[in-house]
Every structure is written in structure tokens, then in C-alpha cells.
Coordinates of C-alpha atoms in Angstrom, one line a residue:
M2 CA 54.0 59.2 114.2
G3 CA 50.0 61.3 112.4
N4 CA 52.0 64.3 112.9
E5 CA 55.8 63.1 111.1
Q6 CA 53.4 62.1 108.7
E7 CA 51.8 64.9 108.0
D8 CA 54.7 67.3 108.3
K9 CA 56.3 65.5 105.3
E10 CA 52.7 65.6 103.5
M11 CA 53.3 69.5 103.9
E12 CA 57.1 69.9 103.4
M13 CA 57.9 71.9 100.1
G14 CA 61.1 72.7 100.5
S15 CA 64.7 71.6 103.1
I16 CA 67.9 72.9 102.6
V17 CA 71.5 71.8 104.5
V18 CA 74.4 73.9 104.9
E19 CA 78.1 72.7 105.5
K20 CA 81.4 73.0 105.5
V21 CA 83.0 71.4 102.4
G22 CA 86.6 72.6 101.2
G23 CA 86.7 75.4 103.6
R24 CA 83.7 77.3 102.3
S25 CA 79.9 76.9 103.4
S26 CA 78.0 75.2 100.9
V27 CA 75.1 73.3 99.5
V28 CA 75.4 69.7 100.3
H29 CA 71.3 69.2 100.3
C30 CA 68.6 71.0 98.4
F31 CA 64.9 69.6 97.7
S32 CA 61.8 71.6 96.7
R33 CA 58.5 70.8 95.6
Y34 CA 55.3 72.8 94.0
P35 CA 54.8 75.3 94.9
V36 CA 57.7 76.1 96.4
K37 CA 60.9 76.6 94.2
F38 CA 65.1 77.7 95.6
I39 CA 66.8 79.4 93.6
I40 CA 71.1 78.8 94.7
P41 CA 73.3 81.5 93.0
K42 CA 77.1 80.4 92.2
K43 CA 78.6 83.8 92.2
V44 CA 77.7 86.4 94.9
G45 CA 80.1 88.6 96.0
S46 CA 83.9 88.5 96.7
S47 CA 85.2 85.6 96.1
R48 CA 86.1 86.1 99.5
T49 CA 83.0 85.8 101.2
D50 CA 82.0 83.0 102.3
V51 CA 78.2 82.7 102.5
V52 CA 75.4 81.2 100.5
W53 CA 72.2 82.7 99.2
V54 CA 68.9 81.1 98.6
Y55 CA 65.9 82.6 97.0
A56 CA 62.7 80.9 98.1
L57 CA 59.8 81.6 95.3
N58 CA 56.6 80.9 94.4
Y59 CA 55.0 79.6 91.4
G60 CA 51.9 81.8 90.8
G61 CA 53.4 84.3 92.4
G62 CA 51.8 84.2 95.8
I63 CA 50.5 82.0 98.9
V64 CA 47.0 80.5 97.6
S65 CA 44.2 79.7 100.0
G66 CA 45.2 76.7 101.6
D67 CA 48.2 76.4 101.1
Q68 CA 50.4 74.4 104.0
I69 CA 54.0 74.9 103.6
L70 CA 56.7 73.7 105.1
C71 CA 60.1 74.4 104.7
K72 CA 62.9 73.2 106.8
F73 CA 66.7 74.3 107.1
S74 CA 69.7 73.7 108.8
V75 CA 72.7 75.4 108.7
G76 CA 76.2 73.3 109.7
D77 CA 78.9 74.3 112.7
C78 CA 80.6 78.0 111.2
C79 CA 78.7 78.5 108.2
T80 CA 76.6 81.1 106.6
M81 CA 73.6 81.4 104.9
V82 CA 71.0 83.9 103.6
L83 CA 67.4 83.4 102.9
T84 CA 65.8 85.6 100.7
T85 CA 63.1 86.6 98.2
Q86 CA 62.5 88.2 94.9
G87 CA 59.1 90.2 95.5
S88 CA 57.3 90.6 98.3
T89 CA 55.1 87.7 99.4
K90 CA 52.0 87.9 98.3
V91 CA 49.0 86.0 99.7
Y92 CA 45.9 86.2 97.7
K93 CA 42.3 86.2 98.8
S94 CA 40.9 83.5 101.1
V95 CA 38.1 81.2 99.9
G96 CA 35.2 80.8 101.8
S97 CA 37.7 80.3 105.1
K98 CA 40.7 79.0 104.4
C99 CA 44.4 79.9 105.5
S100 CA 46.9 79.7 103.8
K101 CA 50.0 78.3 105.9
Q102 CA 53.9 79.3 105.8
L103 CA 55.6 76.8 108.6
L104 CA 60.1 77.2 108.6
E105 CA 62.1 75.3 110.7
A106 CA 65.6 75.7 111.3
R107 CA 68.8 74.8 112.5
V108 CA 71.4 76.4 113.0
G109 CA 74.8 75.5 114.1
S110 CA 77.5 76.5 116.9
N111 CA 79.3 80.1 115.4
A112 CA 77.5 79.6 112.3
L113 CA 75.2 82.7 111.0
L114 CA 71.6 82.4 109.7
A115 CA 70.4 85.7 108.4
I116 CA 66.5 85.6 107.2
I117 CA 65.9 89.0 105.0
P118 CA 62.9 88.6 102.9
D119 CA 60.7 91.2 101.2
P120 CA 57.4 92.0 103.0
V121 CA 54.6 90.6 102.8
T122 CA 51.2 91.7 101.1
C123 CA 47.9 90.3 102.1
F124 CA 45.2 90.9 99.9
S125 CA 41.7 91.8 100.4
T126 CA 39.7 89.0 102.3
A127 CA 43.2 87.3 103.2
R128 CA 43.9 84.7 105.7
Y129 CA 47.6 83.8 106.7
Y130 CA 49.4 82.3 109.0
Q131 CA 53.2 82.0 109.2
K132 CA 55.2 80.6 111.7
Q133 CA 59.1 80.2 112.2
V134 CA 61.0 78.1 114.8
F135 CA 64.9 78.5 115.3
N136 CA 67.0 75.7 117.6
V137 CA 70.3 77.4 118.0
S138 CA 73.2 76.9 120.6
S139 CA 75.0 79.3 122.4
N140 CA 77.4 80.9 120.1
S141 CA 75.3 81.1 117.5
N142 CA 74.2 83.9 114.7
L143 CA 70.8 84.6 113.8
V144 CA 69.0 87.6 111.9
I145 CA 65.4 87.7 111.3
V146 CA 63.2 90.5 109.4
D147 CA 59.7 89.6 109.9
W148 CA 57.2 92.3 108.2
I149 CA 54.0 93.3 106.4
T150 CA 53.0 96.0 104.1
S151 CA 49.0 97.3 104.4
G152 CA 48.6 96.0 101.4
R153 CA 47.6 96.5 97.4
H154 CA 47.0 100.4 97.0
E155 CA 46.6 100.8 93.4
S156 CA 43.6 98.1 94.5
G157 CA 42.4 100.7 96.8
E158 CA 43.2 98.0 99.5
K159 CA 44.2 99.5 103.4
W160 CA 44.8 96.4 105.8
D161 CA 42.0 94.9 104.1
F162 CA 42.7 91.5 105.2
D163 CA 40.7 89.1 107.3
L164 CA 43.7 87.4 109.5
Y165 CA 47.1 87.9 109.5
R166 CA 49.8 86.2 112.1
S167 CA 53.3 85.4 112.0
I168 CA 55.2 83.8 114.8
N169 CA 58.5 84.1 116.1
N170 CA 60.4 81.4 118.6
I171 CA 64.3 80.4 119.3
F172 CA 65.0 77.5 121.6
L173 CA 68.2 76.8 122.9
E174 CA 69.9 73.4 122.4
D175 CA 68.4 71.6 125.6
G176 CA 64.8 73.7 124.7
E177 CA 65.0 76.0 126.7
P178 CA 62.9 79.1 125.0
L179 CA 65.2 82.1 124.3
F180 CA 62.5 84.1 122.5
L181 CA 59.0 83.7 121.8
D182 CA 56.8 86.3 120.0
T183 CA 53.1 86.7 118.2
M184 CA 52.4 89.0 116.4
S185 CA 48.5 88.7 115.2
L186 CA 46.1 91.0 113.3
E187 CA 42.5 89.3 113.2
K188 CA 39.3 91.3 111.8
E189 CA 36.6 89.0 113.6
K190 CA 38.4 89.7 116.9
I191 CA 40.0 93.4 116.8
G192 CA 37.1 94.8 114.2
C193 CA 38.7 97.2 111.4
I194 CA 42.3 96.4 111.4
H195 CA 42.5 99.7 109.5
E196 CA 40.8 101.7 112.2
L197 CA 43.1 100.0 114.9
V198 CA 46.5 100.9 112.4
Q199 CA 45.2 103.9 110.5
D200 CA 47.9 105.7 109.3
Y201 CA 50.6 103.1 109.4
Q202 CA 51.9 101.0 106.1
V203 CA 54.6 98.9 107.7
I204 CA 55.1 96.8 110.1
A205 CA 57.9 95.3 110.9
M206 CA 60.3 93.6 113.8
I207 CA 64.3 92.6 112.8
L208 CA 65.8 90.5 115.0
L209 CA 69.5 90.4 115.9
L210 CA 70.8 87.3 117.8
G211 CA 74.7 86.2 118.7
P212 CA 78.3 87.6 119.3
K213 CA 79.1 88.2 115.4
L214 CA 76.4 90.6 116.0
Q215 CA 77.1 93.0 118.7
F216 CA 78.4 96.1 116.5
V217 CA 75.4 95.9 114.9
Q218 CA 73.4 95.5 117.9
N219 CA 74.8 98.4 119.8
L220 CA 74.1 100.8 116.8
V221 CA 70.7 99.9 116.3
Q222 CA 69.7 101.0 120.1
D223 CA 71.2 103.7 120.2
K224 CA 69.6 104.3 116.5
V225 CA 66.2 103.8 117.4
K226 CA 66.8 105.4 120.9
G227 CA 67.7 108.3 119.1
I228 CA 65.1 108.7 116.8
M229 CA 62.3 108.2 118.8
S230 CA 63.9 111.3 121.4
E231 CA 63.9 113.3 118.9
Q232 CA 60.0 112.6 117.7
L233 CA 58.7 112.7 120.7
Q234 CA 60.7 115.6 122.2
H235 CA 60.0 118.1 118.4
P236 CA 56.4 117.0 117.1
S237 CA 57.0 119.2 114.9
G238 CA 58.6 116.7 112.7
A239 CA 56.0 114.3 112.7
L240 CA 53.4 113.9 109.3
S241 CA 51.1 115.9 111.5
H242 CA 50.5 117.6 115.3
K243 CA 47.7 119.9 117.2
R244 CA 46.9 120.1 120.7
N245 CA 44.1 118.4 122.8
E246 CA 41.7 120.2 125.5
A247 CA 45.0 119.3 128.0
G248 CA 47.5 121.1 125.6
Y249 CA 49.1 118.1 124.9
F250 CA 50.1 117.1 121.3
I251 CA 48.5 114.6 119.3
S252 CA 50.7 113.4 116.7
K253 CA 51.2 111.1 114.0
P254 CA 55.5 110.5 113.9
S255 CA 56.5 109.3 110.8
L256 CA 58.3 106.1 112.0
M257 CA 57.3 104.7 115.6
A258 CA 60.1 102.2 117.0
S259 CA 60.7 100.2 120.1
C260 CA 64.2 98.3 120.6
S261 CA 64.6 95.6 123.4
V262 CA 67.1 93.2 124.6
F263 CA 65.6 89.5 125.2
G264 CA 67.6 87.1 126.9
T265 CA 68.7 86.5 130.6
K266 CA 70.8 89.6 131.3
N267 CA 67.7 92.2 129.5
Q268 CA 67.5 95.0 132.3
F269 CA 68.6 98.2 129.4
G270 CA 65.8 96.7 127.4
H271 CA 63.4 97.0 130.3
I272 CA 64.4 100.3 131.3
W273 CA 64.7 102.2 128.2
L274 CA 61.4 100.8 126.9
E275 CA 59.5 101.9 130.4
S276 CA 61.8 105.4 130.3
F277 CA 59.9 105.5 126.7
Y278 CA 56.1 104.7 127.3
K279 CA 57.2 107.2 130.2
S280 CA 57.5 110.2 128.3
I281 CA 54.7 108.9 125.8
E282 CA 52.5 109.3 128.5
T283 CA 54.1 112.2 129.6
R284 CA 53.8 114.2 127.4
G285 CA 50.4 113.1 126.1
R286 CA 50.7 111.9 122.5
K287 CA 48.6 109.7 120.7
T288 CA 51.4 107.7 118.9
R289 CA 49.6 104.9 117.5
N290 CA 49.4 106.7 114.0
A291 CA 52.5 106.7 111.7
N292 CA 53.5 105.4 108.8
F293 CA 56.2 102.9 109.6
M294 CA 56.0 100.6 112.7
I295 CA 59.1 98.6 113.5
S296 CA 60.5 97.0 117.0
A297 CA 64.0 95.7 117.4
H298 CA 65.2 93.1 119.0
S299 CA 68.8 91.8 120.2
N300 CA 70.3 89.2 122.5
L301 CA 74.1 89.4 123.1
Y302 CA 74.3 85.9 125.2
K303 CA 75.1 87.4 128.2
R304 CA 74.3 84.7 130.8

């Protein structure tokens, strides 16, 4: 009972999309300060069956201590895109207050939900916690883009926040966990985040789920494998490179990426990642430094 009351107090927005007259339509929309939803009536061709939702924060960002919960439901055979009009700014922390943003979503049978926001940008000393929980059916389709920039370069800030934690969990209808992922950057535990990440400017995760996205999944896997194989085999294409005492290259690729398949049959992902890391070890390269780091996950529901 206590948790339900707390959720109601935190809930700042909710949207339900269902089929009306054969088209994906918003049948419920609620938002209150500091959240606002903009739902354009015309997006793309009239033959395109999709609801676009822009999520905004009054004041242009998330203030220290904010606790925001938004809930979304995408009905069977419907399509919804959730995006933003600019980066999500997380302002400086007041004391040790943490800003929290929670998202809960249900994706129906043969439905598609795409979460494609602009990146999170944390100000100096900011503390930010984000959790996204998705409940899907066996043939739901889901796109998640979860990314963070290094900060406000124009103000001389680079990975200068105190805490960034992002959690993405996906569960099947019976409660079985399908995907559990947490990324945590905490100054108190790992020391100077800038020293750890060094030349990286962006960290991103892209997740593709469901049969409608199979072509994109295959394309991403092939592209990532090709890009990283090229960079590992030809260090001259990296940002900088030199040889260490053992004669191996220590390089800083302009892009560092990995790609894996998750679900019940994920041998390809495991084999590819193992080969990928072995190739790094064999060549003796430290690939922790780069301008952009991306991790891609896909699932084809091969059961």
C-alpha cells in the first residue's frame, strides 16, 4: 500500500496508446509539473501508423532532488515513439540530493515502442539515477537508446558529475527477466571518472528487441563487427597510436563498440564478444580511450 501511494505521488505523467478506427491513437494522456508531453497530430506520411510523443521538463532540465515517474502502455499492434526536443540536463546537486527519473512501460503483442531521447548531460556535482522497466509479450518490439555525454564542455566540465546510474530491465509477461542491465559511474567508488573514461565523450547503449527489427539487428551486428575489426587491424585509423615497450600498439580508436545477442539462444553474441576481446588482448592494445563508446544488444526471440 505504501509503495502504491509513493508511486502516485511520484507519477508525473502517463500515456496509453490503443487502436482507434484501425490506427494507433492516444486514449489517455496525463502530465503535471515538471513534466509535459507534446503529441503532434501530423508526423510523416498519413499512411504512417505511429504516435509521436515529445517529453519536456519545465526549466529545461532535472533539478536536484526531483523524483519523476512516467508510465506508458502501448496496446496490441500499436506503434509509439518517445523522444525529446533536446538533451536531458541534470543540474548540480544540492548537498547529496539525487535526481531520480523512472519509466515503466508495457508493450503489447506485435506492438512497437521506440525510446529515442537526446542524451543525458550531467552538470558538475550532479547526482542522477534513472531506471526503465519494460513488460513485453513474446512478439513485442522495442527500441531503447540510452546515452550520456561527458558534460558541458563550454563550461570546462568533463565527466565532472558525482553519480550517474542507468538501469534498463525487460520482463516477459510471466515475470521472467529477459534483459537486466545497469551502468554506474560514481565518483565516490571509482575516483575521478574523467581519468577512467579519458578521451570518451559519449557512452551509449542501443537495444533492439523483436521480430519487426530483425533486419536492423542483423545490420547493426555486421556493421559493428566490421568497424571494430578494421580499427583493431589498422591502428593508424585511430585518434592516436604508439608502441609500448613490448612493441604492441596502444591506441585510441575514434569509436569503441561491442554487439551482443541476448535471450535464450545467444551463442553468436558470446562467441563474437569472446573473439573481440581476445583480439584486443592478442594485439596488446588498450582500447579504453576513445571519443565514442557504444554497446548494442539485440534479441530475435529464438526460443
